[in-house]
Short mmCIF file of C-alpha atoms and ligand atoms in Angstrom, two decimals:
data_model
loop_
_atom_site.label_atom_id
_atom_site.label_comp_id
_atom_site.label_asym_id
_atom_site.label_seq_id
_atom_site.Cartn_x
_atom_site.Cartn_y
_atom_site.Cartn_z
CA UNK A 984 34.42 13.03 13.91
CA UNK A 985 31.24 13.03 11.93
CA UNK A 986 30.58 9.61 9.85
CA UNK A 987 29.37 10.11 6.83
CA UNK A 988 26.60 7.83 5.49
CA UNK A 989 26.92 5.08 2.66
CA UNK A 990 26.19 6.47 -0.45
CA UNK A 991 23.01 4.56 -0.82
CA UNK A 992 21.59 6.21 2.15
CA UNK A 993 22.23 9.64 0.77
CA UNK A 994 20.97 8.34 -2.51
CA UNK A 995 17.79 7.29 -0.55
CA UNK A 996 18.07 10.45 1.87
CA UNK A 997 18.41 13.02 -1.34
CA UNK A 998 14.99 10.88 -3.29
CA UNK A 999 13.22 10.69 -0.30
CA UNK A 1000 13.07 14.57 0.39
CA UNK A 1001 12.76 15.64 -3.26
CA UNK A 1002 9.62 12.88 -3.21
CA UNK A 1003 8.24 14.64 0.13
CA UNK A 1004 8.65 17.75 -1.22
CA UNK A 1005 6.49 17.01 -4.30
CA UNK A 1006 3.71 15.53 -1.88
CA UNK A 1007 3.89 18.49 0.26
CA UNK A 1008 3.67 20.35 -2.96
CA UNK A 1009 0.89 18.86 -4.27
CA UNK A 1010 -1.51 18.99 -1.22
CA UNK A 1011 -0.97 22.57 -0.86
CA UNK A 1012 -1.57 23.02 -4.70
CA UNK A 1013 -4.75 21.19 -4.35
CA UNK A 1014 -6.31 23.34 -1.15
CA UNK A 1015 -5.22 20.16 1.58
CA UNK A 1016 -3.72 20.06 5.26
CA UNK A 1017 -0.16 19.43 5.39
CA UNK A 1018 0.31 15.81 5.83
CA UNK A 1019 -3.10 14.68 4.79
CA UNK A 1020 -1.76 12.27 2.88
CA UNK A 1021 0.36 8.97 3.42
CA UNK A 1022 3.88 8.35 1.95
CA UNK A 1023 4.02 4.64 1.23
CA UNK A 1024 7.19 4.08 -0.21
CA UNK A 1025 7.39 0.29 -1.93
CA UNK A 1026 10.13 -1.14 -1.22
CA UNK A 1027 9.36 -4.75 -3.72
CA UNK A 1028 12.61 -6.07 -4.82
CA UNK A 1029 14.79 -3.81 -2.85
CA UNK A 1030 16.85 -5.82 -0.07
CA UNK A 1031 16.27 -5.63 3.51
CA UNK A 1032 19.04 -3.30 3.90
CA UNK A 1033 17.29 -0.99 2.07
CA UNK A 1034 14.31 -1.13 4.39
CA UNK A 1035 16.91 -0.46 7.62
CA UNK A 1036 18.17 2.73 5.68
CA UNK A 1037 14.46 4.04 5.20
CA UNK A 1038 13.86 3.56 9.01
CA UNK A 1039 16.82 5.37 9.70
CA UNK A 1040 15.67 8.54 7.56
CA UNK A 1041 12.59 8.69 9.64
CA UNK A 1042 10.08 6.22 7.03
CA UNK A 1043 7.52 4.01 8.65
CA UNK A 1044 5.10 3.11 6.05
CA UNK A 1045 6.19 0.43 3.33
CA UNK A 1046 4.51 -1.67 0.74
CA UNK A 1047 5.33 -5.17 -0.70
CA UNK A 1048 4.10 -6.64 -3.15
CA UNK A 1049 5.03 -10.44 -3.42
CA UNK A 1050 5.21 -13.14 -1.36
CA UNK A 1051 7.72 -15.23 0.00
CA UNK A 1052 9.93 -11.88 -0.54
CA UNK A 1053 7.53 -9.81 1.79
CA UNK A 1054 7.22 -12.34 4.69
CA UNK A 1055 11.42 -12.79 5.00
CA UNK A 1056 12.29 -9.18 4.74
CA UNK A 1057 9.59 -7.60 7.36
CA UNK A 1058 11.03 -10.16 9.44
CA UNK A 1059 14.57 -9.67 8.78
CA UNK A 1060 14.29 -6.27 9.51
CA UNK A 1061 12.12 -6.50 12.70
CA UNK A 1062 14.45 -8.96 14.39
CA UNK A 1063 16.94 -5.87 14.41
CA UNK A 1064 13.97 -3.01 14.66
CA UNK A 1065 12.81 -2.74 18.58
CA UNK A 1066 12.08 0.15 19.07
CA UNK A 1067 10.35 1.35 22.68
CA UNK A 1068 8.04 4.38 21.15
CA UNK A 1069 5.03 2.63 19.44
CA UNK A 1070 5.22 5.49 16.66
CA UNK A 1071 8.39 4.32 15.60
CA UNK A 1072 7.22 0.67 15.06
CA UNK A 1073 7.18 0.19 11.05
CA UNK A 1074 4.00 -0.57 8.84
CA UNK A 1075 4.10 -3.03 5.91
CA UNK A 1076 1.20 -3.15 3.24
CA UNK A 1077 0.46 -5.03 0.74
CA UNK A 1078 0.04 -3.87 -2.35
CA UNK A 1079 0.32 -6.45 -4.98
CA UNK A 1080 -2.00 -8.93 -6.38
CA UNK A 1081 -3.08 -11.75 -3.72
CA UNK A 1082 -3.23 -15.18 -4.15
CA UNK A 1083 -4.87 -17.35 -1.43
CA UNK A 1084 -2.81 -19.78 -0.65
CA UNK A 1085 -0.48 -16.78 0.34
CA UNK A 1086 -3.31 -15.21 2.69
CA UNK A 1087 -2.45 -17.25 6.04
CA UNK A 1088 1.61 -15.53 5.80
CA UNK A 1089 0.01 -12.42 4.71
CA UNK A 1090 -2.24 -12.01 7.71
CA UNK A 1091 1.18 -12.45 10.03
CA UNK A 1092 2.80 -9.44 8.71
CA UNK A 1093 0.45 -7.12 6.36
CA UNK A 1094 -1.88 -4.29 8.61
CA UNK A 1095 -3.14 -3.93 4.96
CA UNK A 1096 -3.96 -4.76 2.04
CA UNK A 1097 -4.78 -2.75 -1.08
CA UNK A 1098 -5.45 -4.81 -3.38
CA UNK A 1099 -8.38 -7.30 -3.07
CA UNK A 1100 -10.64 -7.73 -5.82
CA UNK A 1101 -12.40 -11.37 -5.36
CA UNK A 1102 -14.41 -13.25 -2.55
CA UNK A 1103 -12.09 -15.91 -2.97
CA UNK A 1104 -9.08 -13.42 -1.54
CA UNK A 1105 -11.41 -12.23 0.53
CA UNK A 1106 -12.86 -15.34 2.34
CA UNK A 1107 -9.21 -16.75 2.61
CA UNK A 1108 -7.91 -13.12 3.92
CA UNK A 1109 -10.86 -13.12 6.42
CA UNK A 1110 -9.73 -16.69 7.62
CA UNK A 1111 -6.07 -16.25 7.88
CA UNK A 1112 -6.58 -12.90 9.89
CA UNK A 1113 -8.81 -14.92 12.19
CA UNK A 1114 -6.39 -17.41 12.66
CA UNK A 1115 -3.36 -14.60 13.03
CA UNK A 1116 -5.23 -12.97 16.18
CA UNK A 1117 -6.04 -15.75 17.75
CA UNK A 1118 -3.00 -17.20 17.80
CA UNK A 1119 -1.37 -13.65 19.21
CA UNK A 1120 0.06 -12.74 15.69
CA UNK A 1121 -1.35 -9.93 15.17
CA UNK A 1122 -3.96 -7.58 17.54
CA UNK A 1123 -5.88 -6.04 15.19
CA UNK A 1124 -8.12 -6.76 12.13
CA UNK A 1125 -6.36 -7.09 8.78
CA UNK A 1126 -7.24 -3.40 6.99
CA UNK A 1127 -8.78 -4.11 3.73
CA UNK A 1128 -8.75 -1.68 0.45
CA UNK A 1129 -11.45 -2.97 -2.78
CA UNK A 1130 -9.29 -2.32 -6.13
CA UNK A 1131 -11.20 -0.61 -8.16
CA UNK A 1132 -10.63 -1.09 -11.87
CA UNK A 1133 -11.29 1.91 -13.87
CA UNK A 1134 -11.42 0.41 -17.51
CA UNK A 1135 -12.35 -2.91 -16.86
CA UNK A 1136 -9.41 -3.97 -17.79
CA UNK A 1137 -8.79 -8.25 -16.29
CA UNK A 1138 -5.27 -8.09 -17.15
CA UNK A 1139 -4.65 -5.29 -14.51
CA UNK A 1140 -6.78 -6.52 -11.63
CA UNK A 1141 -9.36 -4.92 -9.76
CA UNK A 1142 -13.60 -4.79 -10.06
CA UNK A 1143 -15.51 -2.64 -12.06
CA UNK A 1144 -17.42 0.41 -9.80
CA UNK A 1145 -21.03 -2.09 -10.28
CA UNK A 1146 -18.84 -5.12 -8.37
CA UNK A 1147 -17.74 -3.15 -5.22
CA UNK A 1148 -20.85 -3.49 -3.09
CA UNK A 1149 -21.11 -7.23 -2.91
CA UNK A 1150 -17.46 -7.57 -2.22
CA UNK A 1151 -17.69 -4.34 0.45
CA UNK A 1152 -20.61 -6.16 2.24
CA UNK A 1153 -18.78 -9.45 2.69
CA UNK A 1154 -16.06 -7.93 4.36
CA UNK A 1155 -17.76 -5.90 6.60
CA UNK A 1156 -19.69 -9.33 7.51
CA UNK A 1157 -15.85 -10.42 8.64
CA UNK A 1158 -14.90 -9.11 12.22
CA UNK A 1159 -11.64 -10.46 11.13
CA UNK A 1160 -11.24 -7.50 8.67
CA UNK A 1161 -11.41 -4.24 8.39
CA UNK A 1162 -12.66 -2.16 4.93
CA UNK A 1163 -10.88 0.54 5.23
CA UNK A 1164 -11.52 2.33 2.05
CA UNK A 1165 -10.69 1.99 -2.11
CA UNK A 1166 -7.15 1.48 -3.91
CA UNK A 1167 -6.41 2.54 -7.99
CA UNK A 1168 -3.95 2.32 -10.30
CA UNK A 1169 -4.44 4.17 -13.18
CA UNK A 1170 -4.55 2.64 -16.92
CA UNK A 1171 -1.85 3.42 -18.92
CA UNK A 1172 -4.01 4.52 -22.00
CA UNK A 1173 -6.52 7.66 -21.82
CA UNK A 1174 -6.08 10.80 -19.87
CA UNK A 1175 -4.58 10.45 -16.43
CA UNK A 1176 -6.73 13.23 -15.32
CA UNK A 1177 -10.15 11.84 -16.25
CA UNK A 1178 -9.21 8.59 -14.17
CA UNK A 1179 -8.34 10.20 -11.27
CA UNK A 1180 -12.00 12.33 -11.63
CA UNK A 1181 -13.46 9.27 -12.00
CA UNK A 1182 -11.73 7.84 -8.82
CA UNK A 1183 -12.64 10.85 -6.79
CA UNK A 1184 -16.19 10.43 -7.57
CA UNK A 1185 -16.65 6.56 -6.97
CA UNK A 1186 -15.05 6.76 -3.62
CA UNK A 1187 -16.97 9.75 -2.82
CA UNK A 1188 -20.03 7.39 -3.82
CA UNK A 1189 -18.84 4.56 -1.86
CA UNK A 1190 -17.89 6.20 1.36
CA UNK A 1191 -22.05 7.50 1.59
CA UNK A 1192 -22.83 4.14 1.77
CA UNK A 1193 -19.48 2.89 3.92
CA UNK A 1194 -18.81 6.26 5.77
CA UNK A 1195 -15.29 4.14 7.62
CA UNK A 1196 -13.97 3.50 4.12
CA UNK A 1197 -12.29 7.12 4.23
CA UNK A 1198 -8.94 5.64 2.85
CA UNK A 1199 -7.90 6.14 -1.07
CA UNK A 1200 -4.60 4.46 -2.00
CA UNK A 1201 -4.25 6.60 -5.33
CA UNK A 1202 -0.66 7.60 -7.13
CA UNK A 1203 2.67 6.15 -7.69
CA UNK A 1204 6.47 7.59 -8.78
CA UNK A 1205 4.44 9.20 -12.08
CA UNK A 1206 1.01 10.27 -11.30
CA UNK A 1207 1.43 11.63 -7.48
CA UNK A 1208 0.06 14.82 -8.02
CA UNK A 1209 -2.79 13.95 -10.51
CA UNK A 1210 -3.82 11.77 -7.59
CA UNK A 1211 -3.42 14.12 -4.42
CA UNK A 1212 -6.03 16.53 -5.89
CA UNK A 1213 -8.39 13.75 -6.74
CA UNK A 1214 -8.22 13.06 -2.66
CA UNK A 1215 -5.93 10.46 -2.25
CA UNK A 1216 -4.85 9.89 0.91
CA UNK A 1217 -2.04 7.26 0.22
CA UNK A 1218 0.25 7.67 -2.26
CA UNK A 1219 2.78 4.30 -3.23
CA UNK A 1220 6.00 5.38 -4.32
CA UNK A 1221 8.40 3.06 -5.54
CA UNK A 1222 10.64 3.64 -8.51
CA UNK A 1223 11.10 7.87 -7.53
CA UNK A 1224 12.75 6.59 -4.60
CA UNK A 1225 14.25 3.10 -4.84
CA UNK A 1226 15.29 3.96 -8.03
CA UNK A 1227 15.00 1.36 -11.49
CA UNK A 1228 13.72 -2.03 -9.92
CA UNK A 1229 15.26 -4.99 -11.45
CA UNK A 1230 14.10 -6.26 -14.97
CA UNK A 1231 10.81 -8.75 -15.15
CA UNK A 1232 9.05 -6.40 -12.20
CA UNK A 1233 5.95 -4.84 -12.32
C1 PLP B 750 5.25 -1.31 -7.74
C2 PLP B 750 3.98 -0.66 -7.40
C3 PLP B 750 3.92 0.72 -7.11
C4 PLP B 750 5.11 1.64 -7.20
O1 PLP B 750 5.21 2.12 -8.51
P1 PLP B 750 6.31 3.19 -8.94
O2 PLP B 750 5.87 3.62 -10.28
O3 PLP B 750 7.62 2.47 -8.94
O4 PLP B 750 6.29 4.29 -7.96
C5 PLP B 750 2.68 1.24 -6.73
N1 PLP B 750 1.58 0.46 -6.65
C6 PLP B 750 1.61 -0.86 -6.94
C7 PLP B 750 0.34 -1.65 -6.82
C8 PLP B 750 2.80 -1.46 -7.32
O5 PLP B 750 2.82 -2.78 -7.58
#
């Protein structure tokens, strides 16, 4: 007898490939290897059970985006996850915006995060991850990603291109952390094509000057392909395969 899965595993199963399939898709449309690029799907405001049903259809990159929500479900779903191949051991990012006094149970659970944008985050990152390996939390440095904001925009986070450098240098002054390249998110006004042109060529600018920071977390459910050919190598997916999140989400 074959057991069928719960419907919201096929639902996943079925919005998973048809999101693969676009990625695939979209690097060969813009000239790149097969599998050049992550799938990071974000699993904010989706239960833990959700999470278990992603593992079990072969995902093992996530991204949250609030804490306490983040903290509770990676370990919810760990404490039932053991697997003995390393490979299959499942990555959590984070993706949304940072506050510090949330840095210490970041650094416990995150390998990385995409979005810092102040010294502030940055100091109290650099500390908590400090604190996280020496206390056996976590074995290696916390990855780091500088926001960038294209438009200058506050209300959306991030530093203008002219900010990056003194931020980039601080962090690479933390053995604690790890810069591990640039993240976007596109503004909502102007043409989603000239943002991701401008993307491609400030990360092509910054990684001259920090050749490790080969990392671009670029594209969401709407703007995926737009952001493979600008070079993005990590692609955050929520909404094309979670489905509608919950009003008063971001
Ligand atoms: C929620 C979120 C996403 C996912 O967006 P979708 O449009 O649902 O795919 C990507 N990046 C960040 C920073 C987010 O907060």
């Amino acid at each position: 007898m074959t057991v069928s899965p719960d419907p919201r595993t096929a639902e996943l199963s079925e919005r998973l490939n048809a999101v693969r399939t676009r990625l695939d898709a979209a690097l060969e449309a813009a000239g790149r290897p097969a599998g050049s690029c992550a799938l990071l799907v974000v699993t904010k405001f989706f239960p833990a059970d959700d999470v278990r049903r992603l593992l079990s259809l072969g995902v093992r990159e996530f991204g949250e985006s609030r804490e306490p929500e983040a903290g509770r479900k990676v370990a919810e779903v760990l404490s039932d996850w053991a697997p003995d191949d390393p490979a299959d051991i499942p990555v959590f990012d984070m993706i949304g915006t940072v506050q510090s006094k949330k840095a210490r149970s970041i650094a416990r659970w995150a390998r990385m995060v995409h979005s810092v944008d102040r010294p502030k985050v940055a100091e109290a990152l650099g500390r908590a991850a400090r604190t996280a390996l020496d206390e056996g939390e976590r074995t290696e440095p916390l990855g780091v990603l500088l926001q960038v904001s294209l438009d200058g925009d506050p209300q959306r986070g991030g530093l203008v291109e002219a900010g990056l450098e003194a931020l980039a240098d601080r962090i690479c002054a933390d053995d604690a952390l790890r810069l591990r390249g640039l993240m976007v998110i596109a503004p909502l006004h102007g043409e989603p094509g000239h943002w991701m042109d401008e993307t491609a060529r400030i990360h092509s600018a910054f990684r001259e000057r920090y050749p490790d920071a080969v990392e671009l977390s670029a594209g969401m459910s709407g703007d995926m392909e737009i952001a493979v050919a600008a070079g993005s190598t990590c692609v955050r997916v929520g909404t094309a395969i979670m489905g509608e999140r919950p009003l008063l989400s971001q």
